PDB file of C-alpha atoms in Angstrom:
ATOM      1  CA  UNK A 856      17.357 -25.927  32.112  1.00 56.00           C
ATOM      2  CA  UNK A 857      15.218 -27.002  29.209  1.00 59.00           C
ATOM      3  CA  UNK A 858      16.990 -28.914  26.266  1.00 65.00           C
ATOM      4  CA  UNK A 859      16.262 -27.905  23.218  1.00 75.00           C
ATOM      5  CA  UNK A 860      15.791 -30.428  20.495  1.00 74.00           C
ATOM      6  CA  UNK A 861      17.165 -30.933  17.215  1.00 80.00           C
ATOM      7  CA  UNK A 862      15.983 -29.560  14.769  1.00 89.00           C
ATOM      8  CA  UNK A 863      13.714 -31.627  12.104  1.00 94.00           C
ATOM      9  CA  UNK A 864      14.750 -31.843   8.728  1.00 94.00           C
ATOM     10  CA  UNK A 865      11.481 -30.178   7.478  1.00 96.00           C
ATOM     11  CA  UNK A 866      12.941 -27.043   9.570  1.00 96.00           C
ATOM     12  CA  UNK A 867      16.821 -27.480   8.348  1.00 96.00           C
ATOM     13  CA  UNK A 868      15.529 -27.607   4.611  1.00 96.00           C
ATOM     14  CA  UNK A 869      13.116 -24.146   5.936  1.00 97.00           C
ATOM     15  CA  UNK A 870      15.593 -22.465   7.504  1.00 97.00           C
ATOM     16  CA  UNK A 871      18.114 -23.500   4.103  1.00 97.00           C
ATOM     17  CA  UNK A 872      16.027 -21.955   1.609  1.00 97.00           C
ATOM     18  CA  UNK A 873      15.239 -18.547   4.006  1.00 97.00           C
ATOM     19  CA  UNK A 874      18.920 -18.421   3.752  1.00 98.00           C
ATOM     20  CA  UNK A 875      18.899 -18.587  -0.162  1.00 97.00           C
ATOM     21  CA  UNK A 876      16.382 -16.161  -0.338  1.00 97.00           C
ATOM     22  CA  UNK A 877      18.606 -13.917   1.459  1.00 98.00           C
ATOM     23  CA  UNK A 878      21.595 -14.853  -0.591  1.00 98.00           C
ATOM     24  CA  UNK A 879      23.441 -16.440   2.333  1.00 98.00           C
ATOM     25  CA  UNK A 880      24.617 -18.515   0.331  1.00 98.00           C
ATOM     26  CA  UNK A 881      27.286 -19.674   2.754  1.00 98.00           C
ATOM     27  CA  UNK A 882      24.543 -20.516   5.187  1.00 98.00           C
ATOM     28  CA  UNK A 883      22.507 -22.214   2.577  1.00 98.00           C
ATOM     29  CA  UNK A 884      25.459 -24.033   1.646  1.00 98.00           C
ATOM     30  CA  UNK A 885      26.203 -25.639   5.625  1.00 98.00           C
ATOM     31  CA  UNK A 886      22.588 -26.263   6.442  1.00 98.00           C
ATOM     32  CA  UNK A 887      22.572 -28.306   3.479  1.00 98.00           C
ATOM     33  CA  UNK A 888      25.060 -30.478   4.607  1.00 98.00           C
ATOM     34  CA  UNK A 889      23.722 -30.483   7.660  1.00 97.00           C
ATOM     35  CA  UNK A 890      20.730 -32.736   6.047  1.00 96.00           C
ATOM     36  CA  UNK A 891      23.367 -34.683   4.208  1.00 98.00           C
ATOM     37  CA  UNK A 892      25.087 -35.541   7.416  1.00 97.00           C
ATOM     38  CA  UNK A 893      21.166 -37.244   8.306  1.00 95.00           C
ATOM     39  CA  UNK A 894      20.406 -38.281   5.052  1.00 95.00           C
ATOM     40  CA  UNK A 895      23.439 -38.806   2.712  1.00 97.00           C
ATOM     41  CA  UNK A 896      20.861 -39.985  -0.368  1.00 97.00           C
ATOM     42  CA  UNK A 897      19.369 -36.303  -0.313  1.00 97.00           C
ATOM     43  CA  UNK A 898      19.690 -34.912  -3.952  1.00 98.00           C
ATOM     44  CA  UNK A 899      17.451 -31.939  -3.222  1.00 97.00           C
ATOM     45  CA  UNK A 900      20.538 -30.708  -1.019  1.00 98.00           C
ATOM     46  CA  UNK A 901      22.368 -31.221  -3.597  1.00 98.00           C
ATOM     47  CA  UNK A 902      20.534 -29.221  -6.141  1.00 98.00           C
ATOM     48  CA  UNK A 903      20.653 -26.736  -3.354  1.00 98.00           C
ATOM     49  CA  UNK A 904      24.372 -26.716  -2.269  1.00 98.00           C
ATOM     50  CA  UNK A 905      24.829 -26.707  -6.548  1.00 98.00           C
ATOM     51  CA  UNK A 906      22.402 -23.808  -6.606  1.00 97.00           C
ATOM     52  CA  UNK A 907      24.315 -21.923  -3.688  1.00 98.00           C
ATOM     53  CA  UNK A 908      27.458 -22.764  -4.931  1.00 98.00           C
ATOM     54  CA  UNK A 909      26.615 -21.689  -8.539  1.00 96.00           C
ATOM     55  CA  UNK A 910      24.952 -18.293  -7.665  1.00 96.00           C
ATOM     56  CA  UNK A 911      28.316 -17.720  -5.742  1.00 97.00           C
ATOM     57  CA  UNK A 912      30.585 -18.235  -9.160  1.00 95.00           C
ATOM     58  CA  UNK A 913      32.364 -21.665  -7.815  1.00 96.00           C
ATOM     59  CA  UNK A 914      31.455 -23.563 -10.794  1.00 96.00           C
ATOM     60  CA  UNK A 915      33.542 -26.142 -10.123  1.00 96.00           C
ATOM     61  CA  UNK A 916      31.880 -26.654  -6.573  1.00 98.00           C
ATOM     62  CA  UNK A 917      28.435 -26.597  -7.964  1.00 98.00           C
ATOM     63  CA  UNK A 918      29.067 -28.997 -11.323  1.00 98.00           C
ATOM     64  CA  UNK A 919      30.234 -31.544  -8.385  1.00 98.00           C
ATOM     65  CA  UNK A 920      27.022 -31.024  -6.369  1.00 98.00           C
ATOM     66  CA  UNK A 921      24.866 -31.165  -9.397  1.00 98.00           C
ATOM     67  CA  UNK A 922      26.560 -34.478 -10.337  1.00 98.00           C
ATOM     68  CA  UNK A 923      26.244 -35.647  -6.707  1.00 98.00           C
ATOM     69  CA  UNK A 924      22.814 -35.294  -7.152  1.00 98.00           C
ATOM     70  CA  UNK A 925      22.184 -36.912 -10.835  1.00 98.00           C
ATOM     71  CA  UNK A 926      23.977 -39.669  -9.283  1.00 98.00           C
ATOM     72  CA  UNK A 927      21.521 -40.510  -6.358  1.00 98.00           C
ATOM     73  CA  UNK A 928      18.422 -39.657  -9.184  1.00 97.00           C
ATOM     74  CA  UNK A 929      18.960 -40.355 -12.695  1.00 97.00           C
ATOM     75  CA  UNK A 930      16.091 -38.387 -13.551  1.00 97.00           C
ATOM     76  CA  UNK A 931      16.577 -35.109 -11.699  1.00 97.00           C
ATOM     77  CA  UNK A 932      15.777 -32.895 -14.213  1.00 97.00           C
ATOM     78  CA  UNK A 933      17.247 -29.474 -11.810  1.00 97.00           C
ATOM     79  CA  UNK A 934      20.447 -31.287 -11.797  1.00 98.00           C
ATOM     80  CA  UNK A 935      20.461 -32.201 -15.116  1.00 98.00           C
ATOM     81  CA  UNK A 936      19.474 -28.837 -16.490  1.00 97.00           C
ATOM     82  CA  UNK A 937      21.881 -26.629 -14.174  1.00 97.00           C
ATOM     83  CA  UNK A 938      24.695 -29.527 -15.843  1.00 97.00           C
ATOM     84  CA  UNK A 939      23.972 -28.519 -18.938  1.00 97.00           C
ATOM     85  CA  UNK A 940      24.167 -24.353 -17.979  1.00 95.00           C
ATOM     86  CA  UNK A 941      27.034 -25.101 -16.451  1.00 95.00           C
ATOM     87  CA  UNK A 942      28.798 -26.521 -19.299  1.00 94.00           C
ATOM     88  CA  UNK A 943      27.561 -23.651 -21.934  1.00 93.00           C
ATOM     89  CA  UNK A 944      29.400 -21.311 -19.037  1.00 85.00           C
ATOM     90  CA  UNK A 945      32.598 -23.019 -19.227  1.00 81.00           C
ATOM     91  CA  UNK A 946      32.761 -22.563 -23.161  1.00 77.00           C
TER      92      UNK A 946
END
């Protein structure tokens, strides 16, 4: 029997956004973290577990990964923007 081999994290962060495009946002959401498991420092997976997390109304969830990922890049503008959104929401 064959093994199969991991999958590489160019196919994860694939197979993540197919999943937001089909609003599995649940999906999106665990293959994320699957690439945060590899790579902890990964604030695209944030801005995508924020993005998933936002587009399901947890606001709370997504502000967290939003700040998760402003805190690995100071200048991640995604992150910084969806913040702000965020924030005009909660008013």
């Amino acid at each position: 029997m064959a093994e199969t081999k991991p999958a590489t994290r160019k196919q994860i962060v694939e197979d993540a956004r197919q999943a937001a495009l089909a609003g599995d946002w649940n999906g999106a959401i665990a293959l994320n973290q699957q690439l945060l498991e590899r790579t902890p420092r990964d604030a695209e997976a944030y801005n995508r577990i924020g993005r998933a997390h936002l587009e399901q109304g947890n606001y709370a969830e997504a502000i967290e990964a939003y700040t998760h990922a402003l805190r690995i890049d100071k200048a991640n503008i995604i992150a910084r923007r969806n913040l702000q959104r965020l924030e005009l929401l909660r008013k």
